[in-house]
mmCIF file of N, CA and C in Angstrom:
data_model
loop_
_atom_site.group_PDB
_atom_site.id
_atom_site.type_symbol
_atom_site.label_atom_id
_atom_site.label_comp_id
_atom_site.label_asym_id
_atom_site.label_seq_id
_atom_site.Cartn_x
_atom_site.Cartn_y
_atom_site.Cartn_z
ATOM 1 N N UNK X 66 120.351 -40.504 17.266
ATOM 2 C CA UNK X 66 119.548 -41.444 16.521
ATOM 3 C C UNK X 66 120.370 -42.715 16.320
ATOM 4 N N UNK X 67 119.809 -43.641 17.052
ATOM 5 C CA UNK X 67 120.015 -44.971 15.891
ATOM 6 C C UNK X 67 119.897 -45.911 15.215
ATOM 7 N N UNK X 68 120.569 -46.739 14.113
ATOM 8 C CA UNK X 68 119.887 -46.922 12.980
ATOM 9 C C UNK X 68 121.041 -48.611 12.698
ATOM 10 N N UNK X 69 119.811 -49.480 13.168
ATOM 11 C CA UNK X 69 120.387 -50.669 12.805
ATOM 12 C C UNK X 69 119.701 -51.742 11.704
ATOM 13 N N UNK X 70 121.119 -52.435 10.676
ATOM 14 C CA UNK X 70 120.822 -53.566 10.051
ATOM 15 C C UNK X 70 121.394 -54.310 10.360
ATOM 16 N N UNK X 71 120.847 -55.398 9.572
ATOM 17 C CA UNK X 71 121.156 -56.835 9.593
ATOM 18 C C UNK X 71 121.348 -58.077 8.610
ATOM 19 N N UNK X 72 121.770 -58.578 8.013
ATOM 20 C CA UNK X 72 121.987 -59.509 7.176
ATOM 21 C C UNK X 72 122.679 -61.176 7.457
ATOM 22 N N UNK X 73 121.544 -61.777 6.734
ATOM 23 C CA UNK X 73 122.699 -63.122 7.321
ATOM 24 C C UNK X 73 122.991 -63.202 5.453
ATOM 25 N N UNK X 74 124.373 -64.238 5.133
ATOM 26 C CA UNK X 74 124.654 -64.489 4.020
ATOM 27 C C UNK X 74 123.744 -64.904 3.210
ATOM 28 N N UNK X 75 123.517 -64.284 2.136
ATOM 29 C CA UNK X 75 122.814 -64.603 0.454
ATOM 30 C C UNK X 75 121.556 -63.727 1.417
ATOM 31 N N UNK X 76 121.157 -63.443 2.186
ATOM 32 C CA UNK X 76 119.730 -62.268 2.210
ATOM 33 C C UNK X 76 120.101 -61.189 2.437
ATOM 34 N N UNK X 77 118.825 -59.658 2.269
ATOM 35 C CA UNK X 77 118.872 -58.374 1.790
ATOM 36 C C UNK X 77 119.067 -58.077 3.582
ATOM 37 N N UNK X 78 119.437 -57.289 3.597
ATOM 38 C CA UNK X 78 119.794 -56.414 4.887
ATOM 39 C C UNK X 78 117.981 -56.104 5.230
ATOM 40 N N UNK X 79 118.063 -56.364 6.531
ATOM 41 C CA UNK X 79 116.841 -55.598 6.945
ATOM 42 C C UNK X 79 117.243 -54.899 8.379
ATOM 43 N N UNK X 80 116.314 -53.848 8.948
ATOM 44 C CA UNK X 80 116.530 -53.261 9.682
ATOM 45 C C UNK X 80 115.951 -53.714 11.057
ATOM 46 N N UNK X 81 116.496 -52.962 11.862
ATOM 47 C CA UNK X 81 116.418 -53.929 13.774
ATOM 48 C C UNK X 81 115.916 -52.605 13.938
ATOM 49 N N UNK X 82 114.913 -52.570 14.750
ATOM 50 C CA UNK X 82 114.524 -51.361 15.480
ATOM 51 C C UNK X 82 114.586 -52.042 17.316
ATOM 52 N N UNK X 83 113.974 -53.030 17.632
ATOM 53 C CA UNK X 83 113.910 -53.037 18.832
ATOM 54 C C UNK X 83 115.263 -53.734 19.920
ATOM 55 N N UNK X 84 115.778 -53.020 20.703
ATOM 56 C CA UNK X 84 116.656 -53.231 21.299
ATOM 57 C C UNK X 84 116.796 -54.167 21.364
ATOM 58 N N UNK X 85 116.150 -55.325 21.909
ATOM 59 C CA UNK X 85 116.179 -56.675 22.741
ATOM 60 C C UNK X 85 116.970 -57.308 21.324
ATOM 61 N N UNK X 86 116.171 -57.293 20.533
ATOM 62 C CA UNK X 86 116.458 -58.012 18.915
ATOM 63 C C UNK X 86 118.045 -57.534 19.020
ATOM 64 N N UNK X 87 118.288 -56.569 18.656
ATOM 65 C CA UNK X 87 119.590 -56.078 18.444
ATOM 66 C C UNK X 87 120.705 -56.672 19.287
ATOM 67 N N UNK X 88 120.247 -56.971 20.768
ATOM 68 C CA UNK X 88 121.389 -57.666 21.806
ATOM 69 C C UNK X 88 121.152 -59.191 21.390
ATOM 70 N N UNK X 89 120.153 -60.210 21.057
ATOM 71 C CA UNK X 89 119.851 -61.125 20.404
ATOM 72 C C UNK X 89 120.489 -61.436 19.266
ATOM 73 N N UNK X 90 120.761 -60.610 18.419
ATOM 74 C CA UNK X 90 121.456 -60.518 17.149
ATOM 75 C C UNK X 90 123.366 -60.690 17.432
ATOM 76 N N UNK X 91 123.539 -59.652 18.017
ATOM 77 C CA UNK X 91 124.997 -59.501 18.406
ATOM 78 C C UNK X 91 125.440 -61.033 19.134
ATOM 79 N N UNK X 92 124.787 -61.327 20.110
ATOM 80 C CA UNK X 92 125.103 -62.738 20.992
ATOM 81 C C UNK X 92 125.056 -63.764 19.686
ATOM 82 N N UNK X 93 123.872 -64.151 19.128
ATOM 83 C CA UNK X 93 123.744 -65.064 18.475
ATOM 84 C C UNK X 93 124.859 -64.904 17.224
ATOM 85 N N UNK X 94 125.157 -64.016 16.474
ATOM 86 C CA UNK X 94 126.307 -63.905 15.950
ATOM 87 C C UNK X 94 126.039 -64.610 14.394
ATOM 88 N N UNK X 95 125.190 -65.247 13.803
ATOM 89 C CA UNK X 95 124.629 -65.668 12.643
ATOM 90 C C UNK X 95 124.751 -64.799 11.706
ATOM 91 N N UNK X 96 125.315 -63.533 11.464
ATOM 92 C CA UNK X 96 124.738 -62.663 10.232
ATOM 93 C C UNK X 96 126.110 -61.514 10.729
ATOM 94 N N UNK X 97 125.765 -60.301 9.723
ATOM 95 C CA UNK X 97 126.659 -59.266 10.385
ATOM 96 C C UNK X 97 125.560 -58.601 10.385
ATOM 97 N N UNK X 98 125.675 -57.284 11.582
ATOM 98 C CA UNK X 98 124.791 -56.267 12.650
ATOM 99 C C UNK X 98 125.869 -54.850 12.463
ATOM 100 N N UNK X 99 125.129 -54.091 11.939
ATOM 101 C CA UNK X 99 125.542 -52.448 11.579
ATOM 102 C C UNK X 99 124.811 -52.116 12.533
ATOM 103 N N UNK X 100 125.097 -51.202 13.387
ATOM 104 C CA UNK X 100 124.625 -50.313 14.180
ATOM 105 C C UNK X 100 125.040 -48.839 14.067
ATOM 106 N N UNK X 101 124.562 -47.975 13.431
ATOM 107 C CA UNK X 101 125.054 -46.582 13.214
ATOM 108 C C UNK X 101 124.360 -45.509 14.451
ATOM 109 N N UNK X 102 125.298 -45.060 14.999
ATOM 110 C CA UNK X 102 125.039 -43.870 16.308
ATOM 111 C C UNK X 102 125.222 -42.342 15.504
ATOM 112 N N UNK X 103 123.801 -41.975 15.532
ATOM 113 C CA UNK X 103 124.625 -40.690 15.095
ATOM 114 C C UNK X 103 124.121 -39.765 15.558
ATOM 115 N N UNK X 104 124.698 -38.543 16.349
ATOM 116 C CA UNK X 104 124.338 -37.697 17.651
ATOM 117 C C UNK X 104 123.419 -38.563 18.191
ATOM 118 N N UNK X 105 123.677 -39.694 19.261
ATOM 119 C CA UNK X 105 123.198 -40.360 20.139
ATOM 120 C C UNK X 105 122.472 -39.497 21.553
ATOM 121 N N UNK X 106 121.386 -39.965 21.892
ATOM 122 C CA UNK X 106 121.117 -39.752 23.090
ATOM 123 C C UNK X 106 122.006 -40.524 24.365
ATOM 124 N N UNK X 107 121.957 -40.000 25.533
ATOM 125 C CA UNK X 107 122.428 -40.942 26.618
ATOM 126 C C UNK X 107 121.692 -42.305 26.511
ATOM 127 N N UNK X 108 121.186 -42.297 26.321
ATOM 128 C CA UNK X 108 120.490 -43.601 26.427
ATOM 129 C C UNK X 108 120.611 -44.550 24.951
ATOM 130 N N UNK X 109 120.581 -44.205 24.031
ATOM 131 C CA UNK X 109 121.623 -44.922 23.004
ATOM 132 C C UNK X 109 122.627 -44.996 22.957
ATOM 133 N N UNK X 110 123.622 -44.136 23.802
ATOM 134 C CA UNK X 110 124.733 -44.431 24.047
ATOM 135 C C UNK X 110 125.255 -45.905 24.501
ATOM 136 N N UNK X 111 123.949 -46.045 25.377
ATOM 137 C CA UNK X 111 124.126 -47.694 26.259
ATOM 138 C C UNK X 111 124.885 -48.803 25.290
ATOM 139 N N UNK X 112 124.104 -48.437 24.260
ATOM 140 C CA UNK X 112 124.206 -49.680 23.146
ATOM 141 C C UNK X 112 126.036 -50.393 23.180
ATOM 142 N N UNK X 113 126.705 -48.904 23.339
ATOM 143 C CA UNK X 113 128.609 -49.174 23.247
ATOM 144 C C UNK X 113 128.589 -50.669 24.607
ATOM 145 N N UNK X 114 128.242 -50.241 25.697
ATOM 146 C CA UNK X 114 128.272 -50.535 27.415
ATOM 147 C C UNK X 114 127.794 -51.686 26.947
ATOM 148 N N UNK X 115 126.242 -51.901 26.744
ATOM 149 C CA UNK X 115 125.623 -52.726 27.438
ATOM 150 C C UNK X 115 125.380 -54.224 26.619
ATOM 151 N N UNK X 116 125.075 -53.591 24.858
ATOM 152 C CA UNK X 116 125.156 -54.605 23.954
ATOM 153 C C UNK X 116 126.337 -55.254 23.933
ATOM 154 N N UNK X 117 127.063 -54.329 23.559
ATOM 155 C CA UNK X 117 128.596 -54.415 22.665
ATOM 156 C C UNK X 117 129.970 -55.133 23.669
ATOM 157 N N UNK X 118 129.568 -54.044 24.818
ATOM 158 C CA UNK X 118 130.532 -54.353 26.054
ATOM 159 C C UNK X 118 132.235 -54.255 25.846
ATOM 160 N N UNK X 119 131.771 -53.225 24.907
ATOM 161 C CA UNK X 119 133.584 -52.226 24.666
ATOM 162 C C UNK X 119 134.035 -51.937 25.724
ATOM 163 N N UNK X 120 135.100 -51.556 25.505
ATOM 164 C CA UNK X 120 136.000 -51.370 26.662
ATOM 165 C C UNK X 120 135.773 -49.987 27.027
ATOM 166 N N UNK X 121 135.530 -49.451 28.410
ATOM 167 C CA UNK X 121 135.533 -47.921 28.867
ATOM 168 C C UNK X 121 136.435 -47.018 28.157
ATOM 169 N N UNK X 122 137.600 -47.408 27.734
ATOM 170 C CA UNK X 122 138.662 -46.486 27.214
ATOM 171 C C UNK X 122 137.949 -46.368 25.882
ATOM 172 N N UNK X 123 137.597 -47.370 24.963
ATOM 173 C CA UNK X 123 137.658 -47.128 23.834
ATOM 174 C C UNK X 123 135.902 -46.109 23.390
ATOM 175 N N UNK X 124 135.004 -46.591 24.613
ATOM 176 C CA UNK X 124 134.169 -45.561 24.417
ATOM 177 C C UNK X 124 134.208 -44.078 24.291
ATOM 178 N N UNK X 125 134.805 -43.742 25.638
ATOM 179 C CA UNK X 125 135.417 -42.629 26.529
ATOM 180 C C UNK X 125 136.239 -41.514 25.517
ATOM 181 N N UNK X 126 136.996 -43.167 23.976
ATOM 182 C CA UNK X 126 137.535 -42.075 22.487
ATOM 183 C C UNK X 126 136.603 -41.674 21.883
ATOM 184 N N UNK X 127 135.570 -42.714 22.110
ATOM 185 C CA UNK X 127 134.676 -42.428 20.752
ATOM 186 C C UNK X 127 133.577 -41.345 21.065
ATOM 187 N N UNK X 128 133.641 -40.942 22.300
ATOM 188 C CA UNK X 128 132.825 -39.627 22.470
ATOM 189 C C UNK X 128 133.341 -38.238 22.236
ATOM 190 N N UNK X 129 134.919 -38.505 22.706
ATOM 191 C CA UNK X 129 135.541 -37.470 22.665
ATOM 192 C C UNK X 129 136.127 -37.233 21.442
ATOM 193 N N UNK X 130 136.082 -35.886 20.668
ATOM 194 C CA UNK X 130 136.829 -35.297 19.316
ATOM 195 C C UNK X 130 137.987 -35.329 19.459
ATOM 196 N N UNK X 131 138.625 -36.273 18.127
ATOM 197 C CA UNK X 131 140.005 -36.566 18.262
ATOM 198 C C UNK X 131 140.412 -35.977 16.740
ATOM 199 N N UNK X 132 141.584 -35.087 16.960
ATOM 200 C CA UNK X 132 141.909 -34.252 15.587
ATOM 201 C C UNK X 132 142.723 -35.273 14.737
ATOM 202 N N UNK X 133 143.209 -36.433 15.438
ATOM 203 C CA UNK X 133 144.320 -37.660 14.186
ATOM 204 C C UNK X 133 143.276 -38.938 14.381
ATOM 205 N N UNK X 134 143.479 -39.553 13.169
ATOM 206 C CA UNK X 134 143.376 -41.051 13.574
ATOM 207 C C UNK X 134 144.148 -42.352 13.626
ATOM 208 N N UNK X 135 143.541 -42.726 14.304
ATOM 209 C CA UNK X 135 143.677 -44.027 15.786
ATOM 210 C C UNK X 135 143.211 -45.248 15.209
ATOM 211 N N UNK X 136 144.419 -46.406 15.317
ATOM 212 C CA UNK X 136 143.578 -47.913 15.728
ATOM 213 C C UNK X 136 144.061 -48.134 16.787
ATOM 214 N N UNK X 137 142.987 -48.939 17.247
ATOM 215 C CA UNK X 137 143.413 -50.243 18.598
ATOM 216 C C UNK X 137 142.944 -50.986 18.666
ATOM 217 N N UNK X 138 143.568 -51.927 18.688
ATOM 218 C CA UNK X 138 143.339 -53.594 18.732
ATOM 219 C C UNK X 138 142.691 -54.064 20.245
ATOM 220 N N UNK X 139 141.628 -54.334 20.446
ATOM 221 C CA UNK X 139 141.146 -54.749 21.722
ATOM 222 C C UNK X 139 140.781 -56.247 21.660
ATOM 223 N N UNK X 140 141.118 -56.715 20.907
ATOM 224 C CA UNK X 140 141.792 -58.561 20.239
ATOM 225 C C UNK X 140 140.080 -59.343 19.645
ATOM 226 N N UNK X 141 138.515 -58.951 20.614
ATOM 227 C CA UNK X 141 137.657 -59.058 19.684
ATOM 228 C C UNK X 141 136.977 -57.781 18.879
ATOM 229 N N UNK X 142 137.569 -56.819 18.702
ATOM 230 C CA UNK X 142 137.556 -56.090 17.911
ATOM 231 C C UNK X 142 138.628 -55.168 17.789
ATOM 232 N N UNK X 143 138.200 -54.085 16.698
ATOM 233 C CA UNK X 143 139.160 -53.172 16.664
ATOM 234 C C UNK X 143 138.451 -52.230 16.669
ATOM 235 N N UNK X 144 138.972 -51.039 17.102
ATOM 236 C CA UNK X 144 138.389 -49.673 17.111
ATOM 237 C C UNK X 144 139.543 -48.433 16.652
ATOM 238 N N UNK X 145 138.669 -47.941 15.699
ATOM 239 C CA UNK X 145 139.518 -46.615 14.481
ATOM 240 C C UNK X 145 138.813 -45.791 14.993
ATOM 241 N N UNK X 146 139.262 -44.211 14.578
ATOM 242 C CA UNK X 146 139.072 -43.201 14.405
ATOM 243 C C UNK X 146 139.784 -42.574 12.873
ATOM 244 N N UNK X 147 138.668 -42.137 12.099
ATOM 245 C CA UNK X 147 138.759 -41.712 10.869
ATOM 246 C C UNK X 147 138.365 -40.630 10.757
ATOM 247 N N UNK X 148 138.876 -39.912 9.466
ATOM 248 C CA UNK X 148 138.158 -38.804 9.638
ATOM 249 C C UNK X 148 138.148 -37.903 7.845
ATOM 250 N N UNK X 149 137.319 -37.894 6.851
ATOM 251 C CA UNK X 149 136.898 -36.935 6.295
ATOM 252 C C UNK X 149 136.622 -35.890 5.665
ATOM 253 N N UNK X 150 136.589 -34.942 4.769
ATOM 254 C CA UNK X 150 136.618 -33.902 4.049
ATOM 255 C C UNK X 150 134.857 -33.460 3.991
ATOM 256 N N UNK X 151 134.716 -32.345 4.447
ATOM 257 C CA UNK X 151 133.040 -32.013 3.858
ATOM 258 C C UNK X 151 133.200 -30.730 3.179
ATOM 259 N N UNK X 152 132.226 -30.127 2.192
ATOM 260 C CA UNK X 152 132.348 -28.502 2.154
ATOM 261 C C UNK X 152 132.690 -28.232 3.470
ATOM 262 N N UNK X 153 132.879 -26.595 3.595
ATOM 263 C CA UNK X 153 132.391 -25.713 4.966
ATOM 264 C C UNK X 153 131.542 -24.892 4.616
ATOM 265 N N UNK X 154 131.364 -23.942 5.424
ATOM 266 C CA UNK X 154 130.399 -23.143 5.741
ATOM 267 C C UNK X 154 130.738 -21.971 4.469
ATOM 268 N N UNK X 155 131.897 -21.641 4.684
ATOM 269 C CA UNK X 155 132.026 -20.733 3.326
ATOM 270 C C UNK X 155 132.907 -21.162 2.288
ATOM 271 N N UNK X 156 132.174 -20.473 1.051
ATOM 272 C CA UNK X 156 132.270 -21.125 -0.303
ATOM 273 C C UNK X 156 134.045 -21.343 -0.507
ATOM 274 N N UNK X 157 134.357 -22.377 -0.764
ATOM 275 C CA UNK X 157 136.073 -22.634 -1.279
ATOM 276 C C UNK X 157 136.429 -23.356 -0.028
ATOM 277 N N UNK X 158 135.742 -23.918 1.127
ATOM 278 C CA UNK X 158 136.724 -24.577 2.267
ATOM 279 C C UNK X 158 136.222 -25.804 2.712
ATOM 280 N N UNK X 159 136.224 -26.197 3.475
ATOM 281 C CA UNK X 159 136.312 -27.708 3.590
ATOM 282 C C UNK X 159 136.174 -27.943 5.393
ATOM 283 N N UNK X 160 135.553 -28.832 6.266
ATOM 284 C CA UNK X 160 135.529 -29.165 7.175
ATOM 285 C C UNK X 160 136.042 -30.858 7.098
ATOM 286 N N UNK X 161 136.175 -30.601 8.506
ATOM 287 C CA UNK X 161 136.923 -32.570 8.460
ATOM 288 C C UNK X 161 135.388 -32.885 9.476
ATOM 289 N N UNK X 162 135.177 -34.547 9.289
ATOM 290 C CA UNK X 162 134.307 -35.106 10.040
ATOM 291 C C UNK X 162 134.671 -36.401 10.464
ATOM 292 N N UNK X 163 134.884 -36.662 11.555
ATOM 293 C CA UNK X 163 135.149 -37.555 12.687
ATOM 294 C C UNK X 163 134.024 -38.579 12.388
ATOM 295 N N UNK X 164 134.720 -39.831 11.954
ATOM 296 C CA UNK X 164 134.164 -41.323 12.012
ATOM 297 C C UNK X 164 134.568 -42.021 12.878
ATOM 298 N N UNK X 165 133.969 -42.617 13.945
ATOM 299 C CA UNK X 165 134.602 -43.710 15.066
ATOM 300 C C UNK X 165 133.523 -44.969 14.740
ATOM 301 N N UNK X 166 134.802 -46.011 14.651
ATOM 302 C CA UNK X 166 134.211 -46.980 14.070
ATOM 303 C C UNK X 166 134.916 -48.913 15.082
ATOM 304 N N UNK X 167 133.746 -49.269 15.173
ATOM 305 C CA UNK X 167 134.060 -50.607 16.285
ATOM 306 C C UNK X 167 134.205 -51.929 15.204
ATOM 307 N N UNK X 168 135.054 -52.160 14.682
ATOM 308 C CA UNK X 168 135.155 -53.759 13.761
ATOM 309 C C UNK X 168 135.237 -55.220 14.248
ATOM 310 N N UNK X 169 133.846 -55.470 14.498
ATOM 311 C CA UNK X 169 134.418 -57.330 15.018
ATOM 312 C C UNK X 169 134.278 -58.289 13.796
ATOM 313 N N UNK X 170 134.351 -59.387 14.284
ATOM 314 C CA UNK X 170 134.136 -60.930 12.925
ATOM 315 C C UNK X 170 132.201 -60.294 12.239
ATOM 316 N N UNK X 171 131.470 -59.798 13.433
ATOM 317 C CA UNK X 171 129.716 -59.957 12.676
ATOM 318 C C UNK X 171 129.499 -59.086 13.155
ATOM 319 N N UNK X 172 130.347 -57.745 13.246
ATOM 320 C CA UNK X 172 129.563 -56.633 13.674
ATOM 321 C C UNK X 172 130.586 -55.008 13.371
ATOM 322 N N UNK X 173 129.666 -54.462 13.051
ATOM 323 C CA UNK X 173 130.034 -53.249 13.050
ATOM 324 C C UNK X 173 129.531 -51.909 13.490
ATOM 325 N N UNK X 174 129.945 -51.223 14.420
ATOM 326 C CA UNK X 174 129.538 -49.909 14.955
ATOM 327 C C UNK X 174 129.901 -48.515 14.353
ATOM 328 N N UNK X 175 129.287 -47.582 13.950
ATOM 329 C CA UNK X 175 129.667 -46.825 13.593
ATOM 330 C C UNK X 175 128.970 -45.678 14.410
ATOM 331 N N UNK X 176 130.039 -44.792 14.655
ATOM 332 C CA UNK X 176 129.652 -43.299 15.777
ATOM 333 C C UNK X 176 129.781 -42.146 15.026
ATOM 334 N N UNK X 177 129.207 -41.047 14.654
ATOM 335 C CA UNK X 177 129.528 -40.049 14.024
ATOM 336 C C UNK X 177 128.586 -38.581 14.952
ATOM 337 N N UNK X 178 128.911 -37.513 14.895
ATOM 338 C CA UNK X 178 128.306 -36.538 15.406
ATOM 339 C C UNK X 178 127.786 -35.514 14.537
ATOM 340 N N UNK X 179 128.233 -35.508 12.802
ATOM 341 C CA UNK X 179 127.746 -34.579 11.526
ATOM 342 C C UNK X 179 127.548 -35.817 10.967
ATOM 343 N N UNK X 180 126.522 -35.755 10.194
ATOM 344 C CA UNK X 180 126.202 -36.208 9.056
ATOM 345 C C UNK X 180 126.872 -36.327 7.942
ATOM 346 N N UNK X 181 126.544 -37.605 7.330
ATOM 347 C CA UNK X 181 128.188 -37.764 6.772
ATOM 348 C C UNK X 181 126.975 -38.929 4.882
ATOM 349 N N UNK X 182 127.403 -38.338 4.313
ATOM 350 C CA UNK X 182 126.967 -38.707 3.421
ATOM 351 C C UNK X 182 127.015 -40.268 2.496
ATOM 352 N N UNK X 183 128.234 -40.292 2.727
ATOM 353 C CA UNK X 183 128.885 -41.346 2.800
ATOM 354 C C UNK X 183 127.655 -43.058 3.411
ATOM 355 N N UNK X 184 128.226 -42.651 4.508
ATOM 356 C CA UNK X 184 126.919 -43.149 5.514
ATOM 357 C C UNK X 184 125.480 -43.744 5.094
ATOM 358 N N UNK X 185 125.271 -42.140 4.937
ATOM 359 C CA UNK X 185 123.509 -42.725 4.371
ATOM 360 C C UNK X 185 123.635 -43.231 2.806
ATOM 361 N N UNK X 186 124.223 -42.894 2.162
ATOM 362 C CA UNK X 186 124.623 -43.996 0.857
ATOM 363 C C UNK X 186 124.495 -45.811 0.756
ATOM 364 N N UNK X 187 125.670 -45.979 1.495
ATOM 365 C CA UNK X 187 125.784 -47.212 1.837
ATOM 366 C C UNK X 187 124.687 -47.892 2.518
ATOM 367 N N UNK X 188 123.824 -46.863 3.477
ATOM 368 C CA UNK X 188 122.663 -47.717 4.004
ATOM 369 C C UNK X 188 121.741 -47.763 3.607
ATOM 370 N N UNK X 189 121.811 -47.233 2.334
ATOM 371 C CA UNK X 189 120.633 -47.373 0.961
ATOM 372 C C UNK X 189 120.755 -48.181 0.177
ATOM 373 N N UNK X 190 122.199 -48.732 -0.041
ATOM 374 C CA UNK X 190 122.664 -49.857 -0.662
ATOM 375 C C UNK X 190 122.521 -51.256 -0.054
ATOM 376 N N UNK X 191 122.596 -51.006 1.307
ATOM 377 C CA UNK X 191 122.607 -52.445 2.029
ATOM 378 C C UNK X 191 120.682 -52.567 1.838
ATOM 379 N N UNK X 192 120.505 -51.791 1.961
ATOM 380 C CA UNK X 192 118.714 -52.416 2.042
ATOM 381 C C UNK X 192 118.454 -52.259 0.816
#
């Protein structure tokens, strides 16, 4: 699934549903653009490739489960790997959850594969 906003300064975040808008948004660069991936299809995947135009390596992390986290500087952005505390499955333990996250000047990507609470918080706050 994914799940994009948008804001330019002093207005409320609203949400992008249609692709074209979303690559329109990123180019034009007027506002900051959240894009949250979370268990992506192949075909939302594109969005890393085709909008964004990250670098193969730094995708190639952000698919793959990484047990530490990572920055790298790719000079118009940066790309982290974070990661988390959730309950677990049985009572008294704890799971970790993997945040991969793309930082430019008006944009931000966020990749996750569990649901992360955190997350949908903040995107209740921005709208």
């Amino acid at each position: 699934m994914i799940t994009s906003l948008f804001a330019k300064a002093g207005e409320r975040a609203r949400k992008v549903e249609d692709p074209a808008e979303l690559a329109r948004l990123h180019t034009e660069a007027q506002g900051v653009l959240w894009v949250d991936l979370f268990q992506p299809t192949p075909e939302e995947m594109k969005v890393l490739s085709d909008v964004f135009r990250f670098h193969h390596l730094a995708i190639d992390d952000c698919v793959a489960e990484s047990n530490h986290p990572k920055v790298n500087d790719y000079g118009e952005y940066i790309y982290l790997v974070m990661h988390g505390a959730a309950p677990g499955a049985k009572r008294g333990t704890f799971e970790t959850q993997e945040l991969d996250l793309f930082c430019g000047r008006t944009f931000f990507v966020t990749y996750r594969s569990a649901g992360i609470r955190a997350i949908e918080e903040v995107r209740k706050r921005c709208l």
